[in-house]
CSV table of C-alpha atoms and ligand atoms in Angstrom, one decimal:
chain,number,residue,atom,x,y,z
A,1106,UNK,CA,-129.4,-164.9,16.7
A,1107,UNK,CA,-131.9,-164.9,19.6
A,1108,UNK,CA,-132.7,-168.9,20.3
A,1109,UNK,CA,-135.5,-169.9,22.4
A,1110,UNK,CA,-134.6,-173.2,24.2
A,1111,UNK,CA,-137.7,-175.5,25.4
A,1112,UNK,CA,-136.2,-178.0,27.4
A,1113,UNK,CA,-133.2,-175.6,28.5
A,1114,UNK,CA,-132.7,-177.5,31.8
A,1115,UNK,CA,-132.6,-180.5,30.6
A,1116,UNK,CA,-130.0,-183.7,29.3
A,1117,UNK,CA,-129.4,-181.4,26.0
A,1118,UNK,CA,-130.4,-178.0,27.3
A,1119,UNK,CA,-127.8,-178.6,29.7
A,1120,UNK,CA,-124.6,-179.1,27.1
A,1121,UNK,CA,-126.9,-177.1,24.3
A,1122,UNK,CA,-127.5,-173.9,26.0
A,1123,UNK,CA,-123.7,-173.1,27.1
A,1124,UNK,CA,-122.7,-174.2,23.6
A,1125,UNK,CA,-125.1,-171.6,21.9
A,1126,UNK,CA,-124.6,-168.8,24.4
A,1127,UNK,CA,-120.5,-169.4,23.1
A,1128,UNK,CA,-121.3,-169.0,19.7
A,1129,UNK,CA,-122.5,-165.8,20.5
A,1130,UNK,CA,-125.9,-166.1,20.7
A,1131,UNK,CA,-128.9,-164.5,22.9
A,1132,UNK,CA,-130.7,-167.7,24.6
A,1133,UNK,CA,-133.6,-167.8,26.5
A,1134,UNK,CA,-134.3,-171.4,28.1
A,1135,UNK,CA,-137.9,-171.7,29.1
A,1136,UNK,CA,-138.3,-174.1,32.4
A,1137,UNK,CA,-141.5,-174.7,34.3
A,1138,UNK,CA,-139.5,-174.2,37.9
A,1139,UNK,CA,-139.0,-170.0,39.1
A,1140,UNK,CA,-136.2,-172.0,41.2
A,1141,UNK,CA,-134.3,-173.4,38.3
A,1142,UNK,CA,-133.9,-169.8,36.8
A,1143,UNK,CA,-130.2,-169.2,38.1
A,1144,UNK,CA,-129.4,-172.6,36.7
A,1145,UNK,CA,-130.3,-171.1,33.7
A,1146,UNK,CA,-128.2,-168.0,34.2
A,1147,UNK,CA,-125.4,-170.4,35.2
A,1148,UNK,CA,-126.0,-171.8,31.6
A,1149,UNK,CA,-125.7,-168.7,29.9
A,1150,UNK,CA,-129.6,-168.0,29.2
A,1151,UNK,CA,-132.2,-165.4,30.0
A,1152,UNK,CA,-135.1,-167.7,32.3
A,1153,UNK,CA,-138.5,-167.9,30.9
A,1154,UNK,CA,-140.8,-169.9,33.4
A,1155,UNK,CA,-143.5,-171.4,31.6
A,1156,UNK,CA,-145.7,-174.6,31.6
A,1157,UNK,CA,-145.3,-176.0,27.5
A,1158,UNK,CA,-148.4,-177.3,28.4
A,1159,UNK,CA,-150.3,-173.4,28.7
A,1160,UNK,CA,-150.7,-172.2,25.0
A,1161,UNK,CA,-151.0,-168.8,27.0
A,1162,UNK,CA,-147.9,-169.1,29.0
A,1163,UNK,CA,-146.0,-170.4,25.8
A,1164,UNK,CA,-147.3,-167.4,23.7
A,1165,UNK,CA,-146.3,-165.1,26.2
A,1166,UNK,CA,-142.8,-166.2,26.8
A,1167,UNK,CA,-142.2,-166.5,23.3
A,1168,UNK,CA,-143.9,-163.1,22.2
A,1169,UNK,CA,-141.4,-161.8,24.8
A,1170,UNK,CA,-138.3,-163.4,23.6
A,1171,UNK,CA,-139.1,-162.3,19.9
A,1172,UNK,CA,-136.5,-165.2,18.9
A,1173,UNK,CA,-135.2,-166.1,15.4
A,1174,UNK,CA,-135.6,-169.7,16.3
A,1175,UNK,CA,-137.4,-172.5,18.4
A,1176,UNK,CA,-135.3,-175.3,20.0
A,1177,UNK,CA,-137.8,-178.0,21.3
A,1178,UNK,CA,-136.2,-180.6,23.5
A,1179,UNK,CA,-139.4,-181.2,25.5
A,1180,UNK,CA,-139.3,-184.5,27.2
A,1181,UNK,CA,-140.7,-185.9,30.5
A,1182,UNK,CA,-139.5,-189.1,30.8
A,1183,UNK,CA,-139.1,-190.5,34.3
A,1184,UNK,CA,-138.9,-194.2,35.9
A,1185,UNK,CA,-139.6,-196.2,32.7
A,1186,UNK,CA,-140.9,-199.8,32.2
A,1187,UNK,CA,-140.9,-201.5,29.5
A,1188,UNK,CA,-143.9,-203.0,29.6
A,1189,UNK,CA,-146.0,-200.4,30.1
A,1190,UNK,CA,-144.4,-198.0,27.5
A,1191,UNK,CA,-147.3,-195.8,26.4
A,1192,UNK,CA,-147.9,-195.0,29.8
A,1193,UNK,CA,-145.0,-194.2,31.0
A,1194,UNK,CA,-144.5,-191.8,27.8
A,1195,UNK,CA,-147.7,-190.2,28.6
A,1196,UNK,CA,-146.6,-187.2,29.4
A,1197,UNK,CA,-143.8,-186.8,26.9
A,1198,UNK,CA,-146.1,-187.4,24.4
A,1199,UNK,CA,-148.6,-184.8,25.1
A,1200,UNK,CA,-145.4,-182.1,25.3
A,1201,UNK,CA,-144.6,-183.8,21.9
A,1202,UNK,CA,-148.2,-182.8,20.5
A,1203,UNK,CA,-149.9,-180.0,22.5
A,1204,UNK,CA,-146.6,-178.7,23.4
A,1205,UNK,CA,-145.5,-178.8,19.9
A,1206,UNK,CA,-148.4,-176.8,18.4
A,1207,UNK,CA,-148.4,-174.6,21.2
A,1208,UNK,CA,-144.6,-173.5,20.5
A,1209,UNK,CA,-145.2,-173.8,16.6
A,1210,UNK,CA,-148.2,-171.4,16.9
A,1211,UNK,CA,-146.4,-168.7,19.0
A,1212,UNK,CA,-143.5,-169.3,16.7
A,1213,UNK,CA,-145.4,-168.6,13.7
A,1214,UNK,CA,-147.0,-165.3,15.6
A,1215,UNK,CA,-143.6,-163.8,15.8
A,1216,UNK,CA,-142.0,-165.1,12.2
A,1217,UNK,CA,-139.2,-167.7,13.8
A,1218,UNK,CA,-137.2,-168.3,10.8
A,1219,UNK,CA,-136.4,-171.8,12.1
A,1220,UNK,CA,-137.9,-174.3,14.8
A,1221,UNK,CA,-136.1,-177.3,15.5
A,1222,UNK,CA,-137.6,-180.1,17.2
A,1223,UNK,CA,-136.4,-183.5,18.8
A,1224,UNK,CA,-137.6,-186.6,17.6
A,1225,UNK,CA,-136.3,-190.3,17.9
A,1226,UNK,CA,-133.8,-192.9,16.1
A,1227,UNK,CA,-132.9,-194.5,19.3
A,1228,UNK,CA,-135.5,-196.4,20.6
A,1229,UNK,CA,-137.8,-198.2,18.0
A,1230,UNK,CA,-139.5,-195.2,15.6
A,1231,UNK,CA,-138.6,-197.2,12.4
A,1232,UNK,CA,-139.5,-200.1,10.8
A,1233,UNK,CA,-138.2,-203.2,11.4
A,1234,UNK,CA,-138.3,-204.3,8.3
A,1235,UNK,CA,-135.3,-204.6,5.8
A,1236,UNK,CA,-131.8,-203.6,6.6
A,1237,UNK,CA,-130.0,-203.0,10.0
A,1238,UNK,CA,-129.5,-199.2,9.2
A,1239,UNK,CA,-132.1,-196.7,8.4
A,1240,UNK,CA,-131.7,-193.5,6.2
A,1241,UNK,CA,-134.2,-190.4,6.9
A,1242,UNK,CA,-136.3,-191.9,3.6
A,1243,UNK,CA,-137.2,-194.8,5.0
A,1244,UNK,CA,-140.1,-195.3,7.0
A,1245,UNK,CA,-141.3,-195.2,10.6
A,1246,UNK,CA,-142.6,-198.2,12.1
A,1247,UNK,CA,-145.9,-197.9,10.7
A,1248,UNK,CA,-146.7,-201.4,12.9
A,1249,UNK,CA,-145.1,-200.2,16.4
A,1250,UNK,CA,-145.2,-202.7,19.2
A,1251,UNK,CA,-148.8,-202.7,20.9
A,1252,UNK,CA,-147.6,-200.8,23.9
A,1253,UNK,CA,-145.5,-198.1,21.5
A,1254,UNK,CA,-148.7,-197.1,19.4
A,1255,UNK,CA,-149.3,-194.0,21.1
A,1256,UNK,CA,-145.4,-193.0,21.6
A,1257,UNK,CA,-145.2,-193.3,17.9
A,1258,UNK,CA,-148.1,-191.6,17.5
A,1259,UNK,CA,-147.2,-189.0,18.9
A,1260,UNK,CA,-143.6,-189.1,17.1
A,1261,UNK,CA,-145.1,-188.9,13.9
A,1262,UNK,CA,-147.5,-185.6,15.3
A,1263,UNK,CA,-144.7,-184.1,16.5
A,1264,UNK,CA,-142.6,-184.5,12.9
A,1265,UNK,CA,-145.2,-183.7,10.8
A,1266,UNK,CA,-146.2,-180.3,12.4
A,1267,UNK,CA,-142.9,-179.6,12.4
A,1268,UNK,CA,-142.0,-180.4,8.7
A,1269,UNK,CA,-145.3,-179.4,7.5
A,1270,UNK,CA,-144.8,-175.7,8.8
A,1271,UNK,CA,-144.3,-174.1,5.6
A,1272,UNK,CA,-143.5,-170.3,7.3
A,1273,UNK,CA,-140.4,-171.5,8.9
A,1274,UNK,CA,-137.6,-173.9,8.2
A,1275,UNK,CA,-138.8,-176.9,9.8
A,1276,UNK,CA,-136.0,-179.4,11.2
A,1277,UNK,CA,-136.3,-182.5,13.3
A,1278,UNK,CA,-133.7,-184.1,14.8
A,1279,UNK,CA,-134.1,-187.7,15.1
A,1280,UNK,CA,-131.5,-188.1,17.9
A,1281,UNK,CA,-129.9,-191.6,18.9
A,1282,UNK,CA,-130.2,-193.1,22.3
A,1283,UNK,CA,-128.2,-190.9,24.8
A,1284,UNK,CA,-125.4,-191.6,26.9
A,1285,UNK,CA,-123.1,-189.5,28.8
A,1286,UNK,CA,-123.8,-186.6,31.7
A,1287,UNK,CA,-127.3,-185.9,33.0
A,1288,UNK,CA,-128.8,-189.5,31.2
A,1289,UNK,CA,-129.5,-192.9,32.3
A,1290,UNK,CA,-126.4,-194.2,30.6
A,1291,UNK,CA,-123.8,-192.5,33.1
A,1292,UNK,CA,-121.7,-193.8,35.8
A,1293,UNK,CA,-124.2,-194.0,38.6
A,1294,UNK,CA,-127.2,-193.9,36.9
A,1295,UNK,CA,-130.0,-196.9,36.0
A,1296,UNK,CA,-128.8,-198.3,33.2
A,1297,UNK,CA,-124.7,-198.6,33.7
A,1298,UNK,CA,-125.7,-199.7,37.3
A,1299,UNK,CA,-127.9,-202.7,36.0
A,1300,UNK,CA,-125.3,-203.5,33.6
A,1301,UNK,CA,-122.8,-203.7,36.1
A,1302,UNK,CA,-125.2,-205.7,38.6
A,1303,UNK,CA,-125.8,-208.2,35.8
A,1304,UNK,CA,-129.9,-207.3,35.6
A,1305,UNK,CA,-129.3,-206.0,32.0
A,1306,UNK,CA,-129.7,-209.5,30.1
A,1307,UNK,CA,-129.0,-210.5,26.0
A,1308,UNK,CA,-132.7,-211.6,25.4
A,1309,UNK,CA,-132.8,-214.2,22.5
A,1310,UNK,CA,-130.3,-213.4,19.3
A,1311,UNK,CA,-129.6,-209.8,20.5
A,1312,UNK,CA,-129.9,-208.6,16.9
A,1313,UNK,CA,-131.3,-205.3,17.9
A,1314,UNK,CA,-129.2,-202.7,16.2
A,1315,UNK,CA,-129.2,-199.8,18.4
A,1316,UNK,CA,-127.7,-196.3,17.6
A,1317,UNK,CA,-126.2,-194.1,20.5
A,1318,UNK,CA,-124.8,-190.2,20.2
A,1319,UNK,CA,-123.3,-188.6,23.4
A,1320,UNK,CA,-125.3,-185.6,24.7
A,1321,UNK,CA,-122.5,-183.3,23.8
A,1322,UNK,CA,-122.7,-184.8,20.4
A,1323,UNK,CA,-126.1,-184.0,19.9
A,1324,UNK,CA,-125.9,-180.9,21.5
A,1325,UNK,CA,-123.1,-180.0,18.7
A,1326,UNK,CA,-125.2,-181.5,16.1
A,1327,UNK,CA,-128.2,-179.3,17.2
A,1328,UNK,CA,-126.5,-176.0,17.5
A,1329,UNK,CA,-125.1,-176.7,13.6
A,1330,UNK,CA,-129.2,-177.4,12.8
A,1331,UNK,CA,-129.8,-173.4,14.4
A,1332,UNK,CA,-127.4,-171.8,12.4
A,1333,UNK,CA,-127.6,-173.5,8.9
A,1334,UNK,CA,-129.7,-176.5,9.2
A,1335,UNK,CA,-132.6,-176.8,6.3
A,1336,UNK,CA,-136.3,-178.0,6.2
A,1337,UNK,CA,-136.6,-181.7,6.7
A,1338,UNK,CA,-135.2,-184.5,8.9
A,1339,UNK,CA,-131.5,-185.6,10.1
A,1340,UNK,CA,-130.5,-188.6,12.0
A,1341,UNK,CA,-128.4,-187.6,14.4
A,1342,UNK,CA,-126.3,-190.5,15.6
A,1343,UNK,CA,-122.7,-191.5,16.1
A,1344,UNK,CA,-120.7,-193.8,13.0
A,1345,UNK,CA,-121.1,-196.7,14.9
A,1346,UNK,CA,-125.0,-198.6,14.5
A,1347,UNK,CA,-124.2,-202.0,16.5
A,1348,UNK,CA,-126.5,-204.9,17.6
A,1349,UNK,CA,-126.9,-205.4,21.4
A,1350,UNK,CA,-125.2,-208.7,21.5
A,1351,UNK,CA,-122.2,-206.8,20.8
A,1352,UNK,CA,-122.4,-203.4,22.5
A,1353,UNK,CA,-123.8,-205.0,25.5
A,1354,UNK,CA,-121.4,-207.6,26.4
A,1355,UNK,CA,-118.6,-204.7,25.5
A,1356,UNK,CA,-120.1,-202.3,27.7
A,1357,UNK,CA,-120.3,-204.7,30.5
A,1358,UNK,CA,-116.8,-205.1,30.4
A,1359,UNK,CA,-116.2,-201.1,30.1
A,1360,UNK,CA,-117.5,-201.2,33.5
A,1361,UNK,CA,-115.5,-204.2,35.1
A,1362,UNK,CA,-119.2,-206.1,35.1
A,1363,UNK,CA,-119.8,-210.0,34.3
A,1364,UNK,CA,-120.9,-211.0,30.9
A,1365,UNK,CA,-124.6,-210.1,30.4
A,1366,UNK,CA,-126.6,-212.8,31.1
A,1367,UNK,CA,-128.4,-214.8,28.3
A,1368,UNK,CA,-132.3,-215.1,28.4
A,1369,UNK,CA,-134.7,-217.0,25.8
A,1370,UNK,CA,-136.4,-214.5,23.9
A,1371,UNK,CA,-140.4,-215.6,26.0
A,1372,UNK,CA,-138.4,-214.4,29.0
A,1373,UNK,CA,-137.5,-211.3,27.7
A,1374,UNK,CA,-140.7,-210.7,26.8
A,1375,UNK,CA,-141.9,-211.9,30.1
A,1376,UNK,CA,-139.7,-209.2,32.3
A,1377,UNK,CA,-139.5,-206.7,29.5
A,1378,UNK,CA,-142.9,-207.1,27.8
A,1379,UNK,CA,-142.7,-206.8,23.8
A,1380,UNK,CA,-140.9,-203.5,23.4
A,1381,UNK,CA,-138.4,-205.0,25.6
A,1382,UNK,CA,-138.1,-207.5,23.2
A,1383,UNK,CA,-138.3,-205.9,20.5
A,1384,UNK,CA,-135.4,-203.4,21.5
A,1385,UNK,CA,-133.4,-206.6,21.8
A,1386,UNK,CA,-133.9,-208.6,19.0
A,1387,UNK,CA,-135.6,-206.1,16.0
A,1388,UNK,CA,-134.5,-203.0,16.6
A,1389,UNK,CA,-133.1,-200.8,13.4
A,1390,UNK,CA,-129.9,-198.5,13.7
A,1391,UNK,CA,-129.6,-194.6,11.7
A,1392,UNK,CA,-127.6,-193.3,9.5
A,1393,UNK,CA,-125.1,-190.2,10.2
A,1394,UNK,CA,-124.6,-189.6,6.2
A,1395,UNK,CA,-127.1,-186.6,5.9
A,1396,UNK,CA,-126.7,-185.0,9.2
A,1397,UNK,CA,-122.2,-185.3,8.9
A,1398,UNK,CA,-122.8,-183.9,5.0
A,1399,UNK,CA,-125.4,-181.1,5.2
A,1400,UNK,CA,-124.8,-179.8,8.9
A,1401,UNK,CA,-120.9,-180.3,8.4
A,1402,UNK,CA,-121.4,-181.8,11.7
A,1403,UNK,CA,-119.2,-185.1,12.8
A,1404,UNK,CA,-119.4,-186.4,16.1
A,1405,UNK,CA,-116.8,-185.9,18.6
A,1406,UNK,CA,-117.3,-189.8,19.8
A,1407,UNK,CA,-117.6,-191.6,16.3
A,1408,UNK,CA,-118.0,-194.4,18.1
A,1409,UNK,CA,-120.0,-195.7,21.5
A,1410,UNK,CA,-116.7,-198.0,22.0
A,1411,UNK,CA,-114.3,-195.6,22.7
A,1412,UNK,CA,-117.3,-192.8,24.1
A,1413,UNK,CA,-118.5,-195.5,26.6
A,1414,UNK,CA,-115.1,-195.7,28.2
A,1415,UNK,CA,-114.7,-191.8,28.5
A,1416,UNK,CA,-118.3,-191.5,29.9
B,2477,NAP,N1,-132.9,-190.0,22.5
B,2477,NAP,C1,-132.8,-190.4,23.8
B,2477,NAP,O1,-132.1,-191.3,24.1
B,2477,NAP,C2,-133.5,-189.5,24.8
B,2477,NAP,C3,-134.3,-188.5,24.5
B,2477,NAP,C4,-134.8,-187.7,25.6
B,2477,NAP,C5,-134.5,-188.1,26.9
B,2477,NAP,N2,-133.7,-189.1,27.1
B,2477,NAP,C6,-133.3,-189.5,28.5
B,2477,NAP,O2,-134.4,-189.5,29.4
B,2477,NAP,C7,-133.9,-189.2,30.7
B,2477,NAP,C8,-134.8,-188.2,31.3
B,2477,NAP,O3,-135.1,-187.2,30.5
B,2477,NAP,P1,-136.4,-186.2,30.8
B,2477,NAP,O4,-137.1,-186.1,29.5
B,2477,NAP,O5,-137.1,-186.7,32.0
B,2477,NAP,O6,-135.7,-184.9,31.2
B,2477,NAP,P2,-134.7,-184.0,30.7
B,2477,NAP,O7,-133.8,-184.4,29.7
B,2477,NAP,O8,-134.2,-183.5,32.0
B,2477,NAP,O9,-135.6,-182.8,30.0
B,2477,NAP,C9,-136.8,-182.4,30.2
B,2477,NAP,C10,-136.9,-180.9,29.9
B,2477,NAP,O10,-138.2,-180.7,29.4
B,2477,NAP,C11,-138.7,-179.6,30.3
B,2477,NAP,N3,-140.1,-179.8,30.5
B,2477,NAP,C12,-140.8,-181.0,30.7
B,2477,NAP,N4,-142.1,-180.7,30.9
B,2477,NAP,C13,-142.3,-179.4,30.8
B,2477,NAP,C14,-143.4,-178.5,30.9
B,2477,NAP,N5,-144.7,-179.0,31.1
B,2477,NAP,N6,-143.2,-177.2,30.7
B,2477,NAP,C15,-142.0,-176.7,30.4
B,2477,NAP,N7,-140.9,-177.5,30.3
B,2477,NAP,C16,-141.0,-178.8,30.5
B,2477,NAP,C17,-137.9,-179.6,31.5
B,2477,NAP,O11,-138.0,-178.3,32.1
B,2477,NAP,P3,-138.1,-178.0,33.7
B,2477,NAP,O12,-138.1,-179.3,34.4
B,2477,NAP,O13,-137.0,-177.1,34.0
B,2477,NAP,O14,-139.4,-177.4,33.8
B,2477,NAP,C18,-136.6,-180.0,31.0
B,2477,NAP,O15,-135.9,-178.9,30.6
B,2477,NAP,C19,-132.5,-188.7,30.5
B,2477,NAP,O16,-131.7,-189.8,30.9
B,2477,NAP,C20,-132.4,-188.5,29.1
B,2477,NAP,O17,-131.1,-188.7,28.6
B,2477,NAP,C21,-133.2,-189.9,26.2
């Protein structure tokens, strides 16, 4: 198939493109940059620069690639704090709405047969009411931490234009939190480095459930989504839904750090604001079940445990 990548040089471009261009596919990865194009190459794609945020540019470099399907992997997220969330998500969240639409409507001009899109398990989208581990049925948050609103907003934009595009076969991915090459949760990067310098604390109970798939993971799951992947949405996850206060600590000593250190919940919220606290203490977990039974897809690290210590 021909598979236009948005996103192509990015954490799942990056293991997603290679992986598609093996399968035996034609790829074109779309990248804003004329001097990430022989990356691309490198990668196995055709370049397409274009800005997702230029319905013109977009609908040209689509209309050229005349793909069978859309891969959005949009993102823009850079230095993030917690407590100003929304902000710090600005831009992602206007390539999860304009950008969105602008792909859908160049898709729809040249009949893609699928579009998938990348959406969010890991970091707060559902409720955080009920049970630890969430199921594609049940709902997003529809009460999102103040400084969320917009994020989630723009999470539910970005699913429902997706889902509700009845001339293609819709498919969001609603990916765990990422670990492994080219994110934050890799040897040298932010997060393992403040894990290992102790900043990284257990705020109150630690009852957070978090969900985390390794990029290649994902990547795997996603090309599975392009070739036989039907309308609607799949967590995409690894087996393994734990809360913090016991992938933390474990992680900490995958990395030869000190325990975490323990903060009341008001200080959390303090340093972290209240999505930092809510990440901690409310957070829900996803479940694999559709995604390992209608993609055929399993991950290759069941388990953040063991896919920690190999990252
Ligand atoms: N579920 C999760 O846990 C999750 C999800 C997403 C990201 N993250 C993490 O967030 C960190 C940073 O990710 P990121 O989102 O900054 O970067 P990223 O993963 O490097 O991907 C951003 C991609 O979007 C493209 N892009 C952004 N704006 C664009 C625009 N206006 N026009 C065309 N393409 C555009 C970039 O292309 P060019 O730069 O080539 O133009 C790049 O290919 C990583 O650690 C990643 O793992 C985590």
């Amino acid at each position: 198939m021909r598979v236009f990548v948005a996103g192509a040089t990015g954490a799942i471009g990056n293991q997603l493109v290679p992986r598609l261009a093996a399968a035996g596919h034609e790829v074109v990865g779309m990248t804003r940059s004329e001097s990430k194009q022989a990356m691309l190459h490198e990668l196995g794609a055709v370049p397409a620069v274009a800005d997702a945020l230029d319905p013109d540019q977009v609908a040209e470099a689509v209309g050229r690639a005349k793909p069978d399907v859309i891969v959005d992997q949009l993102t823009a997220i850079g230095a993030l704090d917690l407590r100003h969330f929304d902000r710090d998500f600005a831009m992602t969240n206007r390539l999860r709405t304009e950008g969105t639409d602008y792909l859908l409507s160049a898709g729809q001009a040249v009949g893609v047969r699928r579009f998938v899109a990348q959406s969010v398990a890991g970091y707060g989208a559902y409720a955080r009411t009920g049970g630890p581990v969430k199921s594609e049925q049940d709902p997003l948050d529809p009460a999102p931490a103040h400084e969320m609103r917009q994020t989630l907003a723009a999470i539910r934009h970005l699913e429902e234009a997706v889902l509700g595009a009845r001339w293609t076969e819709g498919i969001v991915l609603r990916y765990g939190a990422f670990y492994g090459p080219g994110t934050t949760l890799a040897p040298g990067e932010e997060q393992f480095e403040l894990i290992r310098k102790r900043k990284f604390p257990l705020v109150g109970n630690g009852a957070g459930v978090w969900s985390f798939i390794h990029v290649a993971d994902a990547a795997e799951a996603t090309e599975a989504a392009v070739e036989h992947g039907g309308r609607g949405v799949y967590n995409v996850v690894d087996d393994d839904p734990a809360p913090v206060a016991e992938w933390l600590p474990a992680l900490a000593q995958t990395l030869g750090a000190k325990k975490p250190m323990r903060v009341p919940r008001f200080v959390g919220r303090l340093f972290a604001g209240q999505v930092g606290e809510m990440m901690m203490t409310e957070l829900r977990g996803a479940s694999n079940a559709k995604a390992k039974r209608e993609l055929a897809w399993r991950p290759g690290h069941p388990s953040w445990r063991e896919g920690f210590a190999a990252a």
